[in-house]
Structure formats: C-alpha cells, structure tokens
CSV table of C-alpha atoms in Angstrom, one decimal:
chain,number,residue,atom,x,y,z
A,1,LEU,CA,-30.6,-49.3,-52.1
A,2,MET,CA,-26.9,-50.5,-52.4
A,3,VAL,CA,-26.3,-49.8,-48.6
A,4,ASP,CA,-29.7,-51.5,-47.6
A,5,HIS,CA,-28.8,-54.6,-49.5
A,6,GLN,CA,-25.4,-54.6,-48.2
A,7,SER,CA,-26.3,-54.2,-44.5
A,8,LEU,CA,-29.0,-56.5,-44.9
A,9,ARG,CA,-26.6,-59.3,-46.4
A,10,ASN,CA,-23.9,-58.4,-43.6
A,11,GLY,CA,-26.5,-59.3,-41.0
A,12,LEU,CA,-27.3,-62.9,-42.4
A,13,LYS,CA,-24.8,-66.0,-41.9
A,14,ILE,CA,-26.6,-67.9,-44.8
A,15,THR,CA,-27.9,-65.8,-47.6
A,16,SER,CA,-30.0,-68.1,-49.6
A,17,LEU,CA,-33.3,-69.7,-49.0
A,18,GLU,CA,-32.1,-73.2,-50.0
A,19,GLY,CA,-29.1,-72.8,-47.5
A,20,ILE,CA,-31.5,-71.7,-44.6
A,21,ILE,CA,-33.8,-74.8,-45.4
A,22,ASP,CA,-30.8,-77.2,-45.6
A,23,ARG,CA,-29.4,-75.8,-42.3
A,24,LEU,CA,-32.9,-76.4,-40.6
A,25,ALA,CA,-33.3,-79.8,-41.9
A,26,GLU,CA,-29.8,-80.7,-40.5
A,27,LEU,CA,-30.6,-79.2,-37.1
A,28,LYS,CA,-33.9,-80.9,-37.0
A,29,ARG,CA,-32.2,-84.3,-37.9
A,30,LEU,CA,-29.4,-83.6,-35.2
A,31,GLN,CA,-32.3,-82.9,-32.6
A,32,GLU,CA,-34.2,-86.0,-33.4
A,33,THR,CA,-31.2,-88.3,-33.6
A,34,THR,CA,-28.8,-87.1,-30.8
A,35,SER,CA,-28.8,-87.3,-27.3
A,36,MET,CA,-27.8,-83.6,-25.9
A,37,SER,CA,-28.2,-82.0,-22.7
A,38,LEU,CA,-31.0,-79.4,-22.0
A,39,SER,CA,-28.6,-76.5,-22.6
A,40,GLN,CA,-27.4,-77.8,-25.9
A,41,GLU,CA,-30.9,-78.4,-27.1
A,42,LYS,CA,-31.9,-75.0,-26.1
A,43,LYS,CA,-29.3,-73.5,-28.2
A,44,LEU,CA,-30.1,-75.7,-31.2
A,45,LEU,CA,-33.8,-74.4,-30.9
A,46,LYS,CA,-32.6,-71.0,-30.6
A,47,GLU,CA,-30.5,-71.5,-33.8
A,48,MET,CA,-33.6,-73.0,-35.7
A,49,GLU,CA,-35.8,-69.9,-34.6
A,50,VAL,CA,-33.0,-67.3,-35.7
A,51,LEU,CA,-32.8,-69.3,-39.0
A,52,LYS,CA,-36.7,-69.3,-39.5
A,53,ALA,CA,-36.8,-65.6,-38.7
A,54,SER,CA,-33.9,-65.0,-41.4
A,55,LYS,CA,-36.1,-66.6,-44.1
A,56,LYS,CA,-38.0,-63.2,-44.3
A,57,GLN,CA,-34.9,-61.1,-44.5
A,58,VAL,CA,-33.4,-63.5,-47.3
A,59,SER,CA,-36.5,-62.9,-49.4
A,60,LYS,CA,-36.0,-59.2,-48.7
A,61,LEU,CA,-32.2,-59.6,-49.9
A,62,SER,CA,-33.3,-61.5,-52.9
A,63,ALA,CA,-36.0,-58.8,-53.7
A,64,PHE,CA,-33.2,-56.0,-53.4
A,65,SER,CA,-30.8,-58.1,-55.5
A,66,ASN,CA,-33.5,-58.5,-58.3
A,67,ASN,CA,-34.2,-54.7,-58.1
A,68,ILE,CA,-30.7,-53.9,-58.4
A,69,GLY,CA,-30.2,-56.2,-61.3
A,70,SER,CA,-33.2,-54.5,-63.2
A,71,GLN,CA,-31.8,-51.1,-62.4
A,72,LYS,CA,-28.5,-52.0,-63.7
A,73,ASP,CA,-30.2,-53.3,-66.9
A,74,ASP,CA,-32.1,-49.9,-67.1
A,75,LEU,CA,-28.8,-48.1,-66.9
A,76,LYS,CA,-27.2,-50.2,-69.5
A,77,SER,CA,-29.9,-49.5,-71.9
A,78,VAL,CA,-30.1,-45.8,-71.2
A,79,GLN,CA,-26.3,-45.6,-71.8
A,80,GLU,CA,-26.6,-47.2,-75.0
A,81,GLU,CA,-29.5,-45.1,-76.1
A,82,ALA,CA,-27.2,-42.0,-75.1
A,83,ARG,CA,-24.3,-43.4,-76.9
A,84,ALA,CA,-26.2,-43.7,-80.0
A,85,LYS,CA,-27.7,-40.2,-79.6
A,86,ASN,CA,-24.3,-39.0,-79.2
A,87,LYS,CA,-23.2,-40.6,-82.4
A,88,GLN,CA,-26.1,-39.0,-84.1
A,89,LEU,CA,-25.0,-35.4,-82.8
A,90,ASP,CA,-21.5,-36.1,-84.0
A,91,ASP,CA,-23.0,-36.9,-87.5
A,92,VAL,CA,-25.0,-33.8,-87.5
A,93,SER,CA,-22.1,-31.7,-86.3
A,94,ALA,CA,-19.9,-32.9,-89.0
A,95,ARG,CA,-22.4,-32.2,-91.6
A,96,ILE,CA,-23.2,-28.7,-90.2
A,97,ASN,CA,-19.2,-28.1,-90.1
A,98,THR,CA,-19.1,-29.3,-93.8
A,99,GLN,CA,-21.9,-27.0,-94.7
A,100,LEU,CA,-20.2,-24.0,-93.1
A,101,SER,CA,-16.9,-24.6,-94.8
A,102,ILE,CA,-18.7,-24.6,-98.1
A,103,LEU,CA,-20.4,-21.1,-96.9
A,104,ASP,CA,-17.0,-19.7,-95.8
A,105,SER,CA,-15.4,-20.6,-99.1
A,106,LEU,CA,-18.3,-18.6,-101.1
C-alpha cells in the first residue's frame, strides 16, 4: 500500500486537487489572454489534458492517504491494547510469584 502510494505520488507534478484546479484556471486564462504560436498553444492544451487526466490519480492518492491514515490509527489502538494487556499480564505474574514464594516458605 505504501509502495503504491509512493509510486502514484512520484508520478504527479501536483498532488492536490486544488493545485490542479488552480493550474488549469491559470492555463485557461493564459490561453484566452495571450497571443501565442500554434506550437505553444498545442503545448498548453497538452498540459491541460495531462492535468485533467491527473485529477483521477490525485483522487486515488487522496484515497490511499486516507486509507494509510486510518490504518495507522488502527495500529496505534492495537498497540495501546497490547500495552494494557501486557501490564495486566505483569500484574498477574507478580501475584503468582508472590503466591509461589508464600507456598515455598511453607
């Protein structure tokens, strides 16, 4: 999961949906207000297409991030439960050892 998340993130220039929307708006404004050669406009349109296609990847990245976050939270709660159980085991072991020492002294 972490590898998928990392590879998806590495493939994107902009990793937030807001960033993509802002960049698309900027490119659209540039296209509408600037006089440019045909090749420059083709590059601009190509970048806009790539950004639009990357929206899906960014939503996947967001889902991965949320999933990883929830798994980390789950792990923390399991670790806390394990610590509590270990403490209980330590207490029980101490009581058993106390009782064994009493029996040995008899």
